[in-house]
mmCIF file of C-alpha atoms in Angstrom:
data_model
loop_
_atom_site.group_PDB
_atom_site.id
_atom_site.type_symbol
_atom_site.label_atom_id
_atom_site.label_comp_id
_atom_site.label_asym_id
_atom_site.label_seq_id
_atom_site.Cartn_x
_atom_site.Cartn_y
_atom_site.Cartn_z
ATOM 1 C CA UNK A 1 -131.213 -2.735 -39.335
ATOM 2 C CA UNK A 2 -129.514 -2.832 -42.746
ATOM 3 C CA UNK A 3 -129.990 0.348 -44.740
ATOM 4 C CA UNK A 4 -130.293 1.183 -48.506
ATOM 5 C CA UNK A 5 -130.444 4.403 -50.402
ATOM 6 C CA UNK A 6 -133.256 5.237 -52.820
ATOM 7 C CA UNK A 7 -131.431 6.186 -55.987
ATOM 8 C CA UNK A 8 -128.775 8.867 -56.285
ATOM 9 C CA UNK A 9 -131.001 11.611 -54.874
ATOM 10 C CA UNK A 10 -133.318 9.861 -52.551
ATOM 11 C CA UNK A 11 -133.036 9.346 -48.751
ATOM 12 C CA UNK A 12 -131.397 6.461 -46.888
ATOM 13 C CA UNK A 13 -133.933 4.154 -45.601
ATOM 14 C CA UNK A 14 -134.184 0.717 -43.883
ATOM 15 C CA UNK A 15 -133.650 -2.263 -46.141
ATOM 16 C CA UNK A 16 -137.282 -3.302 -45.665
ATOM 17 C CA UNK A 17 -140.262 -0.818 -45.732
ATOM 18 C CA UNK A 18 -143.746 -1.344 -44.217
ATOM 19 C CA UNK A 19 -146.652 -1.183 -46.563
ATOM 20 C CA UNK A 20 -149.612 -0.088 -44.581
ATOM 21 C CA UNK A 21 -152.525 -0.148 -47.004
ATOM 22 C CA UNK A 22 -153.898 -3.480 -45.599
ATOM 23 C CA UNK A 23 -154.364 -1.937 -42.189
ATOM 24 C CA UNK A 24 -157.142 0.162 -43.725
ATOM 25 C CA UNK A 25 -158.451 -1.237 -46.922
ATOM 26 C CA UNK A 26 -158.711 -3.923 -49.556
ATOM 27 C CA UNK A 27 -157.778 -7.038 -47.576
ATOM 28 C CA UNK A 28 -160.816 -7.308 -45.359
ATOM 29 C CA UNK A 29 -161.311 -5.915 -41.991
ATOM 30 C CA UNK A 30 -158.190 -4.977 -39.876
ATOM 31 C CA UNK A 31 -157.746 -4.766 -36.071
ATOM 32 C CA UNK A 32 -156.918 -1.187 -35.308
ATOM 33 C CA UNK A 33 -155.018 -1.929 -32.095
ATOM 34 C CA UNK A 34 -152.830 -4.589 -33.720
ATOM 35 C CA UNK A 35 -152.181 -2.277 -36.739
ATOM 36 C CA UNK A 36 -150.850 0.323 -34.426
ATOM 37 C CA UNK A 37 -148.878 -2.320 -32.441
ATOM 38 C CA UNK A 38 -147.415 -3.568 -35.744
ATOM 39 C CA UNK A 39 -146.294 -0.078 -36.825
ATOM 40 C CA UNK A 40 -144.624 0.392 -33.368
ATOM 41 C CA UNK A 41 -142.929 -2.993 -33.691
ATOM 42 C CA UNK A 42 -141.682 -2.082 -37.041
ATOM 43 C CA UNK A 43 -140.216 1.234 -35.761
ATOM 44 C CA UNK A 44 -138.664 -0.556 -32.794
ATOM 45 C CA UNK A 45 -137.042 -3.082 -35.143
ATOM 46 C CA UNK A 46 -135.476 -0.188 -37.218
ATOM 47 C CA UNK A 47 -137.817 -0.009 -40.008
ATOM 48 C CA UNK A 48 -137.930 3.636 -41.093
ATOM 49 C CA UNK A 49 -140.028 3.690 -44.362
ATOM 50 C CA UNK A 50 -143.813 3.710 -43.916
ATOM 51 C CA UNK A 51 -145.809 3.596 -47.172
ATOM 52 C CA UNK A 52 -149.400 4.698 -47.359
ATOM 53 C CA UNK A 53 -151.763 6.458 -49.779
ATOM 54 C CA UNK A 54 -154.332 9.071 -49.306
ATOM 55 C CA UNK A 55 -157.057 6.865 -50.719
ATOM 56 C CA UNK A 56 -156.416 3.983 -48.466
ATOM 57 C CA UNK A 57 -159.585 3.851 -46.521
ATOM 58 C CA UNK A 58 -160.343 7.329 -47.911
ATOM 59 C CA UNK A 59 -157.728 8.958 -45.462
ATOM 60 C CA UNK A 60 -158.061 6.308 -42.683
ATOM 61 C CA UNK A 61 -154.577 4.991 -43.319
ATOM 62 C CA UNK A 62 -152.957 8.345 -42.970
ATOM 63 C CA UNK A 63 -154.757 9.049 -39.821
ATOM 64 C CA UNK A 64 -153.745 5.725 -38.540
ATOM 65 C CA UNK A 65 -150.022 6.474 -39.301
ATOM 66 C CA UNK A 66 -150.488 9.891 -37.618
ATOM 67 C CA UNK A 67 -151.625 8.125 -34.485
ATOM 68 C CA UNK A 68 -148.956 5.447 -34.579
ATOM 69 C CA UNK A 69 -146.136 8.081 -34.923
ATOM 70 C CA UNK A 70 -147.649 10.295 -32.293
ATOM 71 C CA UNK A 71 -147.523 7.543 -29.730
ATOM 72 C CA UNK A 72 -144.154 6.216 -30.782
ATOM 73 C CA UNK A 73 -140.892 7.170 -29.026
ATOM 74 C CA UNK A 74 -139.552 10.457 -30.259
ATOM 75 C CA UNK A 75 -136.435 8.946 -31.690
ATOM 76 C CA UNK A 76 -138.319 6.531 -33.839
ATOM 77 C CA UNK A 77 -140.796 9.276 -34.882
ATOM 78 C CA UNK A 78 -137.835 11.539 -35.982
ATOM 79 C CA UNK A 79 -136.385 8.821 -38.110
ATOM 80 C CA UNK A 80 -139.626 7.734 -39.825
ATOM 81 C CA UNK A 81 -140.036 8.401 -43.532
ATOM 82 C CA UNK A 82 -143.496 8.547 -44.856
ATOM 83 C CA UNK A 83 -144.145 7.823 -48.542
ATOM 84 C CA UNK A 84 -147.655 8.967 -49.858
ATOM 85 C CA UNK A 85 -149.372 8.065 -53.052
ATOM 86 C CA UNK A 86 -152.103 10.369 -54.345
ATOM 87 C CA UNK A 87 -154.380 10.949 -57.250
ATOM 88 C CA UNK A 88 -156.882 8.046 -57.084
ATOM 89 C CA UNK A 89 -160.433 9.149 -57.341
ATOM 90 C CA UNK A 90 -163.111 7.198 -55.215
ATOM 91 C CA UNK A 91 -166.831 6.876 -54.764
ATOM 92 C CA UNK A 92 -168.698 6.714 -51.538
ATOM 93 C CA UNK A 93 -169.095 3.011 -52.091
ATOM 94 C CA UNK A 94 -165.323 2.504 -52.493
ATOM 95 C CA UNK A 95 -164.983 2.305 -56.238
ATOM 96 C CA UNK A 96 -162.184 3.740 -58.259
ATOM 97 C CA UNK A 97 -163.188 6.233 -60.967
ATOM 98 C CA UNK A 98 -159.775 7.322 -62.323
ATOM 99 C CA UNK A 99 -156.789 9.532 -61.410
ATOM 100 C CA UNK A 100 -156.195 13.238 -61.234
ATOM 101 C CA UNK A 101 -152.667 14.632 -61.879
ATOM 102 C CA UNK A 102 -153.536 18.258 -62.520
ATOM 103 C CA UNK A 103 -151.196 20.491 -60.845
ATOM 104 C CA UNK A 104 -153.834 22.204 -58.716
ATOM 105 C CA UNK A 105 -155.191 18.858 -57.675
ATOM 106 C CA UNK A 106 -151.701 17.627 -56.731
ATOM 107 C CA UNK A 107 -151.281 20.576 -54.376
ATOM 108 C CA UNK A 108 -154.795 20.044 -52.998
ATOM 109 C CA UNK A 109 -154.133 16.326 -52.298
ATOM 110 C CA UNK A 110 -150.901 17.338 -50.555
ATOM 111 C CA UNK A 111 -152.626 19.850 -48.290
ATOM 112 C CA UNK A 112 -155.104 17.195 -47.131
ATOM 113 C CA UNK A 113 -152.420 14.501 -46.615
ATOM 114 C CA UNK A 114 -150.380 16.962 -44.437
ATOM 115 C CA UNK A 115 -153.383 17.678 -42.257
ATOM 116 C CA UNK A 116 -154.199 13.977 -41.765
ATOM 117 C CA UNK A 117 -150.632 13.003 -41.006
ATOM 118 C CA UNK A 118 -150.062 15.848 -38.686
ATOM 119 C CA UNK A 119 -146.745 16.622 -40.374
ATOM 120 C CA UNK A 120 -145.178 19.724 -41.888
ATOM 121 C CA UNK A 121 -143.858 17.687 -44.879
ATOM 122 C CA UNK A 122 -144.187 14.439 -46.893
ATOM 123 C CA UNK A 123 -140.926 12.576 -47.330
ATOM 124 C CA UNK A 124 -141.751 10.985 -50.664
ATOM 125 C CA UNK A 125 -144.782 11.983 -52.803
ATOM 126 C CA UNK A 126 -146.071 10.265 -55.786
ATOM 127 C CA UNK A 127 -149.060 9.937 -58.135
ATOM 128 C CA UNK A 128 -150.501 6.377 -57.730
ATOM 129 C CA UNK A 129 -151.105 6.075 -61.467
ATOM 130 C CA UNK A 130 -150.438 8.440 -64.196
ATOM 131 C CA UNK A 131 -153.379 10.522 -65.323
ATOM 132 C CA UNK A 132 -153.712 9.894 -68.994
ATOM 133 C CA UNK A 133 -155.202 13.368 -69.608
ATOM 134 C CA UNK A 134 -152.261 15.215 -67.940
ATOM 135 C CA UNK A 135 -148.574 15.081 -69.231
ATOM 136 C CA UNK A 136 -146.332 13.639 -66.612
ATOM 137 C CA UNK A 137 -144.103 16.646 -66.914
ATOM 138 C CA UNK A 138 -147.022 18.822 -65.393
ATOM 139 C CA UNK A 139 -147.766 16.419 -62.526
ATOM 140 C CA UNK A 140 -144.027 16.144 -61.651
ATOM 141 C CA UNK A 141 -143.609 19.949 -62.057
ATOM 142 C CA UNK A 142 -146.374 20.444 -59.341
ATOM 143 C CA UNK A 143 -144.615 18.159 -56.865
ATOM 144 C CA UNK A 144 -141.387 19.956 -57.630
ATOM 145 C CA UNK A 145 -142.988 23.162 -56.534
ATOM 146 C CA UNK A 146 -144.028 21.394 -53.341
ATOM 147 C CA UNK A 147 -140.466 20.443 -52.813
ATOM 148 C CA UNK A 148 -139.323 23.983 -53.293
ATOM 149 C CA UNK A 149 -141.900 25.228 -50.832
ATOM 150 C CA UNK A 150 -140.641 22.646 -48.229
ATOM 151 C CA UNK A 151 -143.879 20.576 -48.143
ATOM 152 C CA UNK A 152 -142.308 17.446 -49.955
ATOM 153 C CA UNK A 153 -138.784 16.234 -49.481
ATOM 154 C CA UNK A 154 -138.416 13.791 -52.531
ATOM 155 C CA UNK A 155 -140.424 12.978 -55.645
ATOM 156 C CA UNK A 156 -141.375 9.364 -56.462
ATOM 157 C CA UNK A 157 -143.333 7.575 -59.180
ATOM 158 C CA UNK A 158 -145.576 4.600 -59.245
ATOM 159 C CA UNK A 159 -146.202 1.927 -61.876
ATOM 160 C CA UNK A 160 -144.863 3.902 -64.858
ATOM 161 C CA UNK A 161 -143.094 2.629 -67.836
ATOM 162 C CA UNK A 162 -139.546 3.376 -69.039
ATOM 163 C CA UNK A 163 -140.531 6.304 -71.352
ATOM 164 C CA UNK A 164 -142.509 8.034 -68.647
ATOM 165 C CA UNK A 165 -139.665 7.531 -66.231
ATOM 166 C CA UNK A 166 -137.299 9.346 -68.553
ATOM 167 C CA UNK A 167 -139.710 12.175 -69.126
ATOM 168 C CA UNK A 168 -140.333 12.659 -65.385
ATOM 169 C CA UNK A 169 -136.587 12.463 -64.559
ATOM 170 C CA UNK A 170 -136.000 15.279 -67.108
ATOM 171 C CA UNK A 171 -138.153 17.576 -65.094
ATOM 172 C CA UNK A 172 -136.985 16.988 -61.506
ATOM 173 C CA UNK A 173 -134.852 14.485 -59.553
ATOM 174 C CA UNK A 174 -136.728 11.252 -58.883
ATOM 175 C CA UNK A 175 -135.898 9.242 -55.858
ATOM 176 C CA UNK A 176 -137.649 5.921 -56.469
ATOM 177 C CA UNK A 177 -140.132 4.025 -58.574
ATOM 178 C CA UNK A 178 -142.731 2.087 -56.570
ATOM 179 C CA UNK A 179 -143.848 -0.876 -58.655
ATOM 180 C CA UNK A 180 -144.868 -4.487 -58.138
ATOM 181 C CA UNK A 181 -141.808 -6.921 -58.132
ATOM 182 C CA UNK A 182 -141.788 -10.384 -56.844
ATOM 183 C CA UNK A 183 -141.134 -14.011 -58.004
ATOM 184 C CA UNK A 184 -144.557 -13.854 -59.740
ATOM 185 C CA UNK A 185 -144.153 -10.344 -61.219
ATOM 186 C CA UNK A 186 -141.013 -9.797 -62.964
ATOM 187 C CA UNK A 187 -142.063 -7.698 -65.940
ATOM 188 C CA UNK A 188 -139.834 -4.803 -64.759
ATOM 189 C CA UNK A 189 -136.667 -6.743 -65.468
ATOM 190 C CA UNK A 190 -136.870 -6.231 -69.219
ATOM 191 C CA UNK A 191 -136.826 -2.451 -69.632
ATOM 192 C CA UNK A 192 -138.149 -0.603 -66.525
ATOM 193 C CA UNK A 193 -135.492 -1.619 -64.106
ATOM 194 C CA UNK A 194 -132.589 -1.158 -66.402
ATOM 195 C CA UNK A 195 -133.954 2.334 -67.230
ATOM 196 C CA UNK A 196 -134.381 3.157 -63.553
ATOM 197 C CA UNK A 197 -130.753 2.149 -62.942
ATOM 198 C CA UNK A 198 -129.481 4.161 -65.833
ATOM 199 C CA UNK A 199 -131.172 7.210 -64.451
ATOM 200 C CA UNK A 200 -130.085 6.602 -60.831
ATOM 201 C CA UNK A 201 -133.665 5.959 -59.641
ATOM 202 C CA UNK A 202 -134.322 3.420 -56.769
ATOM 203 C CA UNK A 203 -137.082 0.900 -56.688
ATOM 204 C CA UNK A 204 -139.536 0.267 -53.780
ATOM 205 C CA UNK A 205 -141.025 -3.005 -54.579
ATOM 206 C CA UNK A 206 -144.529 -3.786 -53.418
ATOM 207 C CA UNK A 207 -146.467 -7.044 -53.705
ATOM 208 C CA UNK A 208 -143.226 -8.974 -52.868
ATOM 209 C CA UNK A 209 -145.528 -11.814 -51.534
ATOM 210 C CA UNK A 210 -148.087 -11.311 -54.265
ATOM 211 C CA UNK A 211 -150.628 -10.194 -51.820
ATOM 212 C CA UNK A 212 -150.094 -13.244 -49.654
ATOM 213 C CA UNK A 213 -150.326 -15.617 -52.459
ATOM 214 C CA UNK A 214 -146.664 -16.715 -52.153
ATOM 215 C CA UNK A 215 -146.496 -16.136 -48.412
ATOM 216 C CA UNK A 216 -146.798 -19.827 -47.714
ATOM 217 C CA UNK A 217 -149.890 -19.204 -45.669
ATOM 218 C CA UNK A 218 -152.533 -18.981 -48.399
ATOM 219 C CA UNK A 219 -154.559 -22.155 -48.977
ATOM 220 C CA UNK A 220 -156.865 -23.361 -51.693
ATOM 221 C CA UNK A 221 -159.862 -23.484 -49.417
ATOM 222 C CA UNK A 222 -159.406 -20.048 -47.844
ATOM 223 C CA UNK A 223 -162.578 -18.005 -47.849
ATOM 224 C CA UNK A 224 -161.999 -14.305 -48.615
ATOM 225 C CA UNK A 225 -164.125 -11.587 -47.126
ATOM 226 C CA UNK A 226 -166.498 -9.597 -49.352
ATOM 227 C CA UNK A 227 -164.377 -6.516 -49.003
ATOM 228 C CA UNK A 228 -161.095 -8.313 -49.777
ATOM 229 C CA UNK A 229 -160.030 -7.279 -53.276
ATOM 230 C CA UNK A 230 -158.232 -10.579 -53.812
ATOM 231 C CA UNK A 231 -161.694 -12.092 -54.419
ATOM 232 C CA UNK A 232 -161.531 -10.298 -57.821
ATOM 233 C CA UNK A 233 -157.863 -10.764 -58.527
ATOM 234 C CA UNK A 234 -157.117 -13.127 -61.450
ATOM 235 C CA UNK A 235 -154.262 -14.981 -59.762
ATOM 236 C CA UNK A 236 -156.655 -16.077 -56.911
ATOM 237 C CA UNK A 237 -159.216 -17.492 -59.116
ATOM 238 C CA UNK A 238 -159.977 -21.149 -60.037
ATOM 239 C CA UNK A 239 -157.269 -22.979 -61.995
ATOM 240 C CA UNK A 240 -155.004 -19.870 -61.805
ATOM 241 C CA UNK A 241 -154.964 -20.188 -57.887
ATOM 242 C CA UNK A 242 -154.280 -24.029 -58.155
ATOM 243 C CA UNK A 243 -151.335 -23.425 -60.554
ATOM 244 C CA UNK A 244 -149.889 -20.593 -58.409
ATOM 245 C CA UNK A 245 -150.070 -22.537 -55.306
ATOM 246 C CA UNK A 246 -148.223 -25.360 -56.960
ATOM 247 C CA UNK A 247 -145.367 -22.971 -57.516
ATOM 248 C CA UNK A 248 -145.459 -22.061 -53.852
ATOM 249 C CA UNK A 249 -145.174 -25.731 -52.932
ATOM 250 C CA UNK A 250 -142.146 -25.927 -55.207
ATOM 251 C CA UNK A 251 -140.749 -22.869 -53.346
ATOM 252 C CA UNK A 252 -141.565 -24.449 -50.036
ATOM 253 C CA UNK A 253 -139.169 -27.355 -50.629
ATOM 254 C CA UNK A 254 -136.348 -25.015 -51.116
ATOM 255 C CA UNK A 255 -137.314 -22.988 -47.957
ATOM 256 C CA UNK A 256 -137.487 -26.121 -45.855
ATOM 257 C CA UNK A 257 -134.027 -27.254 -47.010
ATOM 258 C CA UNK A 258 -132.640 -23.853 -45.847
ATOM 259 C CA UNK A 259 -134.571 -23.853 -42.529
ATOM 260 C CA UNK A 260 -136.608 -20.717 -43.449
ATOM 261 C CA UNK A 261 -140.204 -19.981 -44.410
ATOM 262 C CA UNK A 262 -141.636 -19.529 -47.872
ATOM 263 C CA UNK A 263 -142.294 -15.753 -47.208
ATOM 264 C CA UNK A 264 -138.661 -15.295 -46.069
ATOM 265 C CA UNK A 265 -137.458 -16.978 -49.220
ATOM 266 C CA UNK A 266 -139.601 -14.778 -51.383
ATOM 267 C CA UNK A 267 -138.527 -11.499 -49.677
ATOM 268 C CA UNK A 268 -134.930 -12.511 -49.700
ATOM 269 C CA UNK A 269 -135.154 -13.099 -53.261
ATOM 270 C CA UNK A 270 -136.285 -9.462 -53.952
ATOM 271 C CA UNK A 271 -133.702 -8.230 -51.580
ATOM 272 C CA UNK A 272 -131.038 -10.113 -53.626
ATOM 273 C CA UNK A 273 -131.963 -8.368 -56.884
ATOM 274 C CA UNK A 274 -129.954 -5.269 -56.004
ATOM 275 C CA UNK A 275 -129.039 -2.766 -53.288
ATOM 276 C CA UNK A 276 -131.205 -0.187 -55.091
ATOM 277 C CA UNK A 277 -134.357 -2.122 -54.330
ATOM 278 C CA UNK A 278 -136.197 -1.813 -51.043
ATOM 279 C CA UNK A 279 -139.055 -4.318 -50.523
ATOM 280 C CA UNK A 280 -142.225 -3.186 -48.985
ATOM 281 C CA UNK A 281 -143.783 -5.839 -46.648
ATOM 282 C CA UNK A 282 -147.540 -5.481 -46.171
ATOM 283 C CA UNK A 283 -147.628 -6.998 -42.610
ATOM 284 C CA UNK A 284 -150.773 -6.243 -40.653
ATOM 285 C CA UNK A 285 -149.778 -8.366 -37.600
ATOM 286 C CA UNK A 286 -146.695 -8.461 -35.446
ATOM 287 C CA UNK A 287 -146.174 -12.182 -36.128
ATOM 288 C CA UNK A 288 -146.153 -11.555 -39.881
ATOM 289 C CA UNK A 289 -143.827 -8.634 -39.404
ATOM 290 C CA UNK A 290 -141.368 -10.731 -37.350
ATOM 291 C CA UNK A 291 -141.379 -13.327 -40.066
ATOM 292 C CA UNK A 292 -140.746 -10.791 -42.727
ATOM 293 C CA UNK A 293 -137.938 -9.291 -40.727
ATOM 294 C CA UNK A 294 -136.185 -12.690 -40.630
ATOM 295 C CA UNK A 295 -135.623 -12.331 -44.451
ATOM 296 C CA UNK A 296 -132.892 -9.778 -43.610
ATOM 297 C CA UNK A 297 -130.847 -12.688 -42.098
ATOM 298 C CA UNK A 298 -131.243 -14.984 -45.194
ATOM 299 C CA UNK A 299 -128.310 -15.307 -47.701
ATOM 300 C CA UNK A 300 -129.174 -16.831 -51.018
ATOM 301 C CA UNK A 301 -126.159 -18.213 -52.741
ATOM 302 C CA UNK A 302 -125.893 -19.035 -56.515
ATOM 303 C CA UNK A 303 -127.169 -22.470 -56.017
ATOM 304 C CA UNK A 304 -130.134 -21.197 -54.047
ATOM 305 C CA UNK A 305 -131.038 -18.612 -56.681
ATOM 306 C CA UNK A 306 -130.775 -21.214 -59.431
ATOM 307 C CA UNK A 307 -133.014 -23.555 -57.591
ATOM 308 C CA UNK A 308 -135.576 -20.737 -56.979
ATOM 309 C CA UNK A 309 -135.417 -19.846 -60.644
ATOM 310 C CA UNK A 310 -136.288 -23.602 -61.569
ATOM 311 C CA UNK A 311 -139.096 -23.679 -59.019
ATOM 312 C CA UNK A 312 -140.672 -20.369 -60.025
ATOM 313 C CA UNK A 313 -139.294 -19.360 -63.474
ATOM 314 C CA UNK A 314 -139.962 -15.850 -64.830
ATOM 315 C CA UNK A 315 -143.450 -15.863 -66.470
ATOM 316 C CA UNK A 316 -144.755 -18.716 -64.507
ATOM 317 C CA UNK A 317 -147.522 -16.971 -62.722
ATOM 318 C CA UNK A 318 -151.055 -17.877 -63.876
ATOM 319 C CA UNK A 319 -153.359 -14.782 -64.385
ATOM 320 C CA UNK A 320 -152.605 -11.096 -64.503
ATOM 321 C CA UNK A 321 -151.818 -9.181 -61.292
ATOM 322 C CA UNK A 322 -154.970 -6.943 -61.430
ATOM 323 C CA UNK A 323 -158.390 -7.326 -63.145
ATOM 324 C CA UNK A 324 -158.561 -6.065 -66.663
ATOM 325 C CA UNK A 325 -159.947 -2.669 -65.712
ATOM 326 C CA UNK A 326 -157.115 -1.984 -63.333
ATOM 327 C CA UNK A 327 -154.534 -3.189 -65.710
ATOM 328 C CA UNK A 328 -155.572 -0.559 -68.159
ATOM 329 C CA UNK A 329 -154.419 2.075 -65.707
ATOM 330 C CA UNK A 330 -150.937 0.813 -65.624
ATOM 331 C CA UNK A 331 -148.451 2.845 -67.656
ATOM 332 C CA UNK A 332 -145.943 0.203 -66.636
ATOM 333 C CA UNK A 333 -147.861 -2.378 -68.627
ATOM 334 C CA UNK A 334 -148.029 -0.526 -71.957
#
């Protein structure tokens, strides 16, 4: 397994991480046994970074990771790095009502996560979205106290803009910024990514396949389950979906010429953007994981990258990456 380091202060991790959200929530029902088998397969392949959130299935995902690690070989378990997002407030029905970044809340969330994970520390801890009512300095300061106490190893951030990144980094070392980055979502290239690099902060890129949209497996006639959030995502609606899948077909031609899949092309593109970027692949099944791992063997030369740029130029995506209400929570979009 190839490795990369998260920023100048973060840990060394596998070049790909496993995003575990879909094993518990937001993409329709998941198969528990297959989810556990997929985590084990990832660990066997040398993936060390497991990404979760305490609100993924209201704690279900952390408990799933606990079970997966408890039943994995000791050597793999010891190498595993668990990254946790916190702060999202949920309703019984599964709705989102905001974010809580108050220092006491931060420590409360951490205590519950440690219990569900069955671990004595969290490797990387980050608020999922900034709380607009709490200065970022206070939230980061609370995580820094958890670091001092040995409960957290590294501090991360999620979906913040350049200014917030600077303010946070002035309080404590930041290992990485988790943010959406893919062929369809390239907004970070203008200001956020250069700022992260200036500050020595790595990037863990989620949504590298745009929630399956550019995986090469999504079709126009696919019926989404009622509990699949993509049913409300602008990029999966009507004409937007048609236009985005046209981009996928253009990408498919390049992939076929190289003898690889569309998903491998899209993941390899993110890998090519810099050694400081670690893509998170949201595989819920072993076959999808195997496909994603194949991207590590793909080399994109200058001609390949130019062809991909022509097929899917920056800004080509139709529709926002979240519904309007969720876009309003993104400090990175302000």
